[in-house]
CSV table of C-alpha atoms in Angstrom, one decimal:
chain,number,residue,atom,x,y,z
A,1,MET,CA,-83.9,15.0,-106.8
A,2,SER,CA,-86.3,14.7,-103.8
A,3,HIS,CA,-89.7,16.0,-103.6
A,4,PRO,CA,-91.8,16.6,-100.6
A,5,THR,CA,-94.4,14.0,-100.0
A,6,PRO,CA,-98.0,15.3,-100.7
A,7,GLU,CA,-101.1,14.0,-99.3
A,8,THR,CA,-103.4,14.5,-102.4
A,9,LEU,CA,-100.8,13.3,-105.1
A,10,HIS,CA,-99.3,9.8,-105.6
A,11,ILE,CA,-96.1,10.0,-107.3
A,12,THR,CA,-93.9,7.2,-108.9
A,13,ARG,CA,-90.7,7.6,-111.3
A,14,GLU,CA,-89.5,4.9,-113.8
A,15,SER,CA,-86.9,5.8,-116.6
A,16,GLY,CA,-87.4,9.4,-117.0
A,17,VAL,CA,-91.3,9.3,-116.6
A,18,MET,CA,-92.7,10.7,-113.5
A,19,ARG,CA,-96.6,9.8,-112.9
A,20,VAL,CA,-98.5,12.0,-110.6
A,21,VAL,CA,-101.9,10.4,-109.7
A,22,ILE,CA,-104.4,12.9,-108.4
A,23,ASP,CA,-106.4,11.5,-105.2
A,24,ASN,CA,-108.7,14.2,-103.6
A,25,PRO,CA,-112.0,12.4,-102.7
A,26,PRO,CA,-114.7,12.3,-103.2
A,27,VAL,CA,-114.7,13.9,-106.5
A,28,ASN,CA,-111.1,15.3,-107.0
A,29,VAL,CA,-112.2,19.2,-106.4
A,30,LEU,CA,-109.3,21.8,-106.9
A,31,SER,CA,-109.0,22.6,-103.1
A,32,LEU,CA,-106.6,24.9,-101.6
A,33,ALA,CA,-104.6,22.1,-100.4
A,34,LEU,CA,-104.6,20.3,-103.8
A,35,MET,CA,-103.6,23.4,-105.7
A,36,ALA,CA,-100.8,24.1,-103.2
A,37,GLU,CA,-99.5,20.6,-103.6
A,38,LEU,CA,-99.4,20.8,-107.2
A,39,ARG,CA,-97.7,24.4,-107.4
A,40,THR,CA,-95.1,22.7,-105.0
A,41,LEU,CA,-94.4,20.0,-107.3
A,42,LEU,CA,-94.5,22.2,-110.3
A,43,ALA,CA,-91.9,24.7,-108.8
A,44,GLY,CA,-89.4,21.7,-108.0
A,45,LEU,CA,-89.5,20.1,-111.4
A,46,PRO,CA,-87.4,22.6,-113.4
A,47,GLU,CA,-84.5,21.5,-111.1
A,48,ASP,CA,-85.1,17.7,-111.8
A,49,ALA,CA,-82.8,16.5,-114.5
A,50,ASP,CA,-83.8,12.9,-114.2
A,51,THR,CA,-87.6,13.5,-115.1
A,52,ARG,CA,-88.2,14.1,-118.8
A,53,VAL,CA,-92.0,13.5,-118.9
A,54,VAL,CA,-94.7,14.0,-116.6
A,55,VAL,CA,-98.0,12.2,-116.8
A,56,PHE,CA,-101.0,13.5,-114.9
A,57,GLU,CA,-103.9,11.1,-114.2
A,58,SER,CA,-106.6,10.4,-111.7
A,59,ALA,CA,-107.0,7.8,-108.9
A,60,ASP,CA,-110.8,8.1,-109.4
A,61,PRO,CA,-111.7,6.8,-113.1
A,62,GLU,CA,-114.9,8.9,-113.0
A,63,PHE,CA,-113.2,12.3,-112.1
A,64,PHE,CA,-109.9,13.8,-113.1
A,65,LEU,CA,-110.1,17.1,-111.6
A,66,ALA,CA,-113.9,18.2,-111.0
A,67,HIS,CA,-113.3,22.0,-110.7
A,68,VAL,CA,-112.3,24.7,-108.2
A,69,ASP,CA,-113.8,23.9,-104.7
A,70,PHE,CA,-117.0,25.6,-104.4
A,71,THR,CA,-116.7,25.8,-100.7
A,72,LEU,CA,-113.9,28.5,-101.1
A,73,VAL,CA,-116.8,30.9,-101.3
A,74,ASP,CA,-116.9,30.6,-97.5
A,75,ASP,CA,-113.1,29.7,-96.9
A,76,PRO,CA,-111.4,33.0,-95.5
A,77,ALA,CA,-108.0,31.3,-96.2
A,78,ALA,CA,-108.8,31.6,-100.0
A,79,GLY,CA,-108.1,35.5,-99.5
A,80,ASP,CA,-106.9,37.4,-102.4
A,81,PRO,CA,-106.6,35.5,-105.3
A,82,THR,CA,-103.7,37.4,-106.4
A,83,ALA,CA,-101.8,37.0,-103.1
A,84,GLY,CA,-98.7,34.9,-103.6
A,85,ALA,CA,-99.1,34.9,-107.3
A,86,PRO,CA,-96.6,35.9,-109.8
A,87,ALA,CA,-97.3,39.4,-111.2
A,88,GLY,CA,-100.0,39.7,-113.7
A,89,LEU,CA,-101.6,36.6,-112.6
A,90,ASN,CA,-104.0,35.2,-109.9
A,91,VAL,CA,-103.3,31.9,-108.2
A,92,PHE,CA,-105.5,29.8,-110.3
A,93,GLN,CA,-103.8,31.1,-113.5
A,94,ALA,CA,-100.5,30.6,-111.9
A,95,LEU,CA,-101.0,27.0,-111.7
A,96,GLY,CA,-101.8,26.5,-115.4
A,97,GLU,CA,-98.8,28.8,-116.3
A,98,ALA,CA,-96.2,26.9,-114.1
A,99,LEU,CA,-97.4,23.7,-116.2
A,100,ARG,CA,-97.0,25.3,-119.4
A,101,ALA,CA,-93.4,26.4,-118.4
A,102,LEU,CA,-92.1,23.2,-117.4
A,103,PRO,CA,-89.0,22.1,-119.4
A,104,GLN,CA,-90.3,18.4,-119.1
A,105,VAL,CA,-93.3,17.3,-121.5
A,106,SER,CA,-96.4,17.2,-119.5
A,107,ILE,CA,-99.1,14.9,-120.4
A,108,VAL,CA,-102.8,14.5,-119.2
A,109,LYS,CA,-104.3,11.1,-119.4
A,110,LEU,CA,-108.0,12.1,-119.3
A,111,THR,CA,-110.2,9.0,-118.4
A,112,GLY,CA,-113.0,10.8,-116.4
A,113,LEU,CA,-114.6,14.4,-116.0
A,114,ALA,CA,-112.8,17.7,-115.9
A,115,ARG,CA,-114.7,20.9,-115.4
A,116,GLY,CA,-113.8,24.3,-114.7
A,117,GLY,CA,-110.3,24.6,-113.2
A,118,GLY,CA,-109.7,20.9,-114.2
A,119,ALA,CA,-110.6,21.6,-117.7
A,120,GLU,CA,-108.2,24.5,-117.5
A,121,PHE,CA,-105.2,22.1,-116.2
A,122,VAL,CA,-105.8,20.0,-119.1
A,123,ALA,CA,-105.9,22.7,-121.6
A,124,ALA,CA,-102.4,24.1,-120.2
A,125,ALA,CA,-100.6,20.5,-120.5
A,126,ASP,CA,-98.5,20.1,-123.3
A,127,LEU,CA,-100.2,16.9,-124.5
A,128,SER,CA,-103.7,15.5,-123.6
A,129,PHE,CA,-105.4,12.3,-124.5
A,130,ALA,CA,-108.9,11.7,-123.6
A,131,ALA,CA,-110.8,8.2,-123.2
A,132,ILE,CA,-113.9,7.9,-125.7
A,133,GLY,CA,-116.9,7.3,-123.8
A,134,ARG,CA,-115.6,8.1,-120.4
A,135,ALA,CA,-114.0,11.4,-120.6
A,136,GLY,CA,-115.7,14.9,-120.5
A,137,LEU,CA,-114.5,18.6,-120.4
A,138,GLY,CA,-116.7,21.5,-119.4
A,139,GLN,CA,-115.9,25.4,-118.8
A,140,ILE,CA,-118.8,25.6,-116.5
A,141,GLU,CA,-118.3,28.9,-114.8
A,142,ALA,CA,-121.1,30.6,-116.7
A,143,LEU,CA,-123.5,28.7,-114.9
A,144,GLY,CA,-122.2,30.2,-111.6
A,145,GLY,CA,-122.3,33.8,-112.9
A,146,ILE,CA,-118.7,34.0,-113.6
A,147,VAL,CA,-116.3,33.3,-116.2
A,148,PRO,CA,-112.9,31.1,-116.4
A,149,GLY,CA,-110.4,32.8,-114.0
A,150,GLY,CA,-107.5,30.1,-114.2
A,151,GLY,CA,-106.3,30.8,-117.9
A,152,GLY,CA,-109.1,28.8,-119.4
A,153,THR,CA,-110.4,31.6,-121.9
A,154,GLN,CA,-106.9,32.1,-123.0
A,155,TYR,CA,-105.9,28.4,-123.6
A,156,LEU,CA,-109.2,28.0,-125.3
A,157,ARG,CA,-108.6,30.6,-127.7
A,158,ASP,CA,-105.0,29.5,-128.1
A,159,ARG,CA,-106.2,25.9,-128.7
A,160,VAL,CA,-109.6,26.1,-130.6
A,161,SER,CA,-110.2,29.7,-132.0
A,162,ARG,CA,-112.1,32.4,-130.4
A,163,SER,CA,-115.5,31.3,-131.7
A,164,ARG,CA,-115.3,27.8,-130.3
A,165,ALA,CA,-114.1,29.3,-127.1
A,166,LEU,CA,-116.9,31.4,-126.9
A,167,GLU,CA,-119.5,28.5,-127.6
A,168,ILE,CA,-117.5,26.5,-124.6
A,169,VAL,CA,-117.5,29.3,-122.1
A,170,LEU,CA,-121.0,30.7,-122.7
A,171,GLY,CA,-122.7,27.3,-123.7
A,172,ALA,CA,-121.2,25.7,-120.8
A,173,ASP,CA,-122.0,22.2,-121.7
A,174,LEU,CA,-120.0,19.2,-121.2
A,175,PHE,CA,-117.9,18.0,-124.4
A,176,ASP,CA,-117.2,14.1,-125.0
A,177,ALA,CA,-113.7,13.1,-125.8
A,178,GLU,CA,-114.3,12.9,-129.8
A,179,THR,CA,-115.7,16.6,-129.7
A,180,ALA,CA,-112.8,17.8,-127.7
A,181,GLU,CA,-110.5,16.3,-130.1
A,182,ARG,CA,-112.3,17.6,-133.4
A,183,TYR,CA,-112.2,21.1,-131.6
A,184,GLY,CA,-108.5,20.8,-130.8
A,185,TRP,CA,-109.2,20.9,-127.2
A,186,VAL,CA,-107.1,17.5,-126.7
A,187,ASN,CA,-104.8,15.8,-128.7
A,188,ARG,CA,-106.6,12.7,-129.4
A,189,ALA,CA,-109.6,10.7,-128.5
A,190,VAL,CA,-108.5,7.2,-127.6
A,191,PRO,CA,-110.5,4.2,-127.0
A,192,ALA,CA,-111.0,3.8,-123.2
A,193,GLY,CA,-109.5,0.2,-123.3
A,194,GLU,CA,-106.4,1.4,-125.1
A,195,ILE,CA,-105.6,4.7,-123.3
A,196,ASP,CA,-103.5,3.3,-120.8
A,197,ALA,CA,-101.1,1.5,-123.1
A,198,PHE,CA,-101.2,4.7,-125.5
A,199,VAL,CA,-100.3,7.0,-123.0
A,200,ASP,CA,-97.5,4.7,-121.3
A,201,ARG,CA,-96.1,4.2,-125.1
A,202,ILE,CA,-95.9,7.8,-125.8
A,203,ALA,CA,-94.5,8.7,-122.4
A,204,ARG,CA,-91.8,6.3,-122.6
A,205,ASN,CA,-91.0,7.1,-126.3
A,206,ILE,CA,-90.3,10.7,-125.4
A,207,ALA,CA,-88.5,10.2,-122.3
A,208,ASN,CA,-86.3,7.6,-124.4
A,209,LEU,CA,-85.3,10.4,-127.2
A,210,PRO,CA,-81.6,11.5,-127.4
A,211,GLU,CA,-80.4,14.2,-125.1
A,212,GLY,CA,-81.3,17.4,-125.7
A,213,THR,CA,-84.4,16.7,-127.9
A,214,ILE,CA,-87.1,17.7,-125.8
A,215,ALA,CA,-85.4,21.1,-124.8
A,216,ALA,CA,-84.8,21.8,-128.4
A,217,ALA,CA,-88.3,21.0,-129.5
A,218,LYS,CA,-89.5,23.0,-126.7
A,219,SER,CA,-87.7,25.9,-127.6
A,220,ALA,CA,-88.5,25.9,-131.0
A,221,LEU,CA,-92.3,25.5,-129.9
A,222,PRO,CA,-92.6,27.9,-127.0
A,223,PRO,CA,-96.0,28.5,-125.4
A,224,ALA,CA,-97.7,31.5,-126.6
A,225,ASP,CA,-97.2,34.7,-124.6
A,226,LEU,CA,-101.0,35.1,-123.1
A,227,SER,CA,-99.8,37.7,-120.2
A,228,ALA,CA,-102.1,40.3,-121.8
A,229,GLY,CA,-105.0,38.0,-122.0
A,230,MET,CA,-104.4,37.0,-118.5
A,231,LEU,CA,-105.0,40.5,-117.0
A,232,LEU,CA,-108.4,40.7,-119.0
A,233,GLU,CA,-109.3,37.5,-117.8
A,234,HIS,CA,-108.8,38.2,-114.2
A,235,ALA,CA,-110.3,41.4,-114.6
A,236,ALA,CA,-113.4,39.8,-116.3
A,237,TRP,CA,-113.5,37.0,-113.6
A,238,ALA,CA,-113.3,39.3,-110.7
A,239,SER,CA,-115.9,41.7,-111.8
A,240,GLN,CA,-118.4,39.0,-111.8
A,241,PHE,CA,-117.3,36.9,-108.9
A,242,VAL,CA,-118.2,39.9,-106.4
A,243,LYS,CA,-121.6,40.1,-107.8
A,244,PRO,CA,-124.2,38.7,-105.3
A,245,ALA,CA,-125.8,36.5,-108.3
A,246,ALA,CA,-122.6,34.5,-108.4
A,247,GLU,CA,-122.5,34.0,-104.7
A,248,LYS,CA,-126.1,32.9,-104.8
A,249,LEU,CA,-125.5,30.6,-107.7
A,250,ILE,CA,-122.6,28.9,-105.9
A,251,ARG,CA,-124.1,28.5,-102.7
A,252,GLY,CA,-127.2,27.0,-104.5
A,253,GLY,CA,-124.9,24.5,-106.6
A,254,LEU,CA,-123.7,23.3,-103.0
A,255,ALA,CA,-127.0,23.0,-101.6
A,256,ALA,CA,-128.2,21.2,-104.8
A,257,GLY,CA,-125.5,18.7,-104.4
A,258,VAL,CA,-122.4,19.6,-106.5
A,259,GLN,CA,-119.4,18.0,-105.0
A,260,THR,CA,-121.1,14.9,-104.4
A,261,ARG,CA,-120.5,12.0,-106.7
A,262,GLU,CA,-124.2,12.1,-107.9
A,263,GLY,CA,-124.2,15.9,-108.1
A,264,GLU,CA,-121.1,16.0,-110.1
A,265,ARG,CA,-122.4,13.6,-112.7
A,266,ARG,CA,-125.5,15.9,-113.3
A,267,LEU,CA,-123.8,19.3,-112.6
A,268,GLU,CA,-124.7,21.3,-115.7
A,269,ASP,CA,-128.6,20.2,-115.2
A,270,LEU,CA,-128.3,21.2,-111.5
A,271,MET,CA,-126.9,24.4,-112.0
A,272,ARG,CA,-129.0,25.6,-114.8
A,273,ALA,CA,-132.1,24.5,-112.6
A,274,LEU,CA,-131.1,27.1,-110.0
């Protein structure tokens, strides 16, 4: 099956495994363009009988998906976040739900930082593996006066329990690979020097399973129905996003250097200082 050629995604295929390399410099923010390309890719995959496993990784060794683009606060194209999304979802939630609904097995190879919408994408994947000493995960929305709005609250509760989800959301810290593994946020923390070979092996092994095995396993282990929680999450996010405090903090973050490479390395400290 043919797919459109995106600008922020580099796609290769081999023996039933599709590799999607995210490349949106300088720090791989989830821009409108990147989200549109991801949604287009995900929409076509259910009809792609030749692909059994999809591996997502980053062209930037330091950043997987930084977070949703802060500059959307000034972008009229962002518009209504529910416009164009399936009923009961906003466009950010729709991205994660499309990933969760794939008939293929989705794998995230996390070798850098993933915050906000990036962390939500990691949690929406079927499997996620994080490089020790290099990977980091954080739901940092509270530092901007909002809460996760792309499924993060629901994915976290499903994966790590309510109490740990509250710690992640309200503490807004950056979690290392080993802590994320212990919490259940990722499947496994893998030594950085071994993660490429590890993910390659598990992707090939799954892709080489007998016909029908992946479909049977995914039908026996369907993703949880989070529809009611998604409505609650969107209402909570929207109620905070319209407040002046949120706009002030988001603009302050941009002014402080968030979305530059150095700023992203110190994001939590920068936002707490506002």
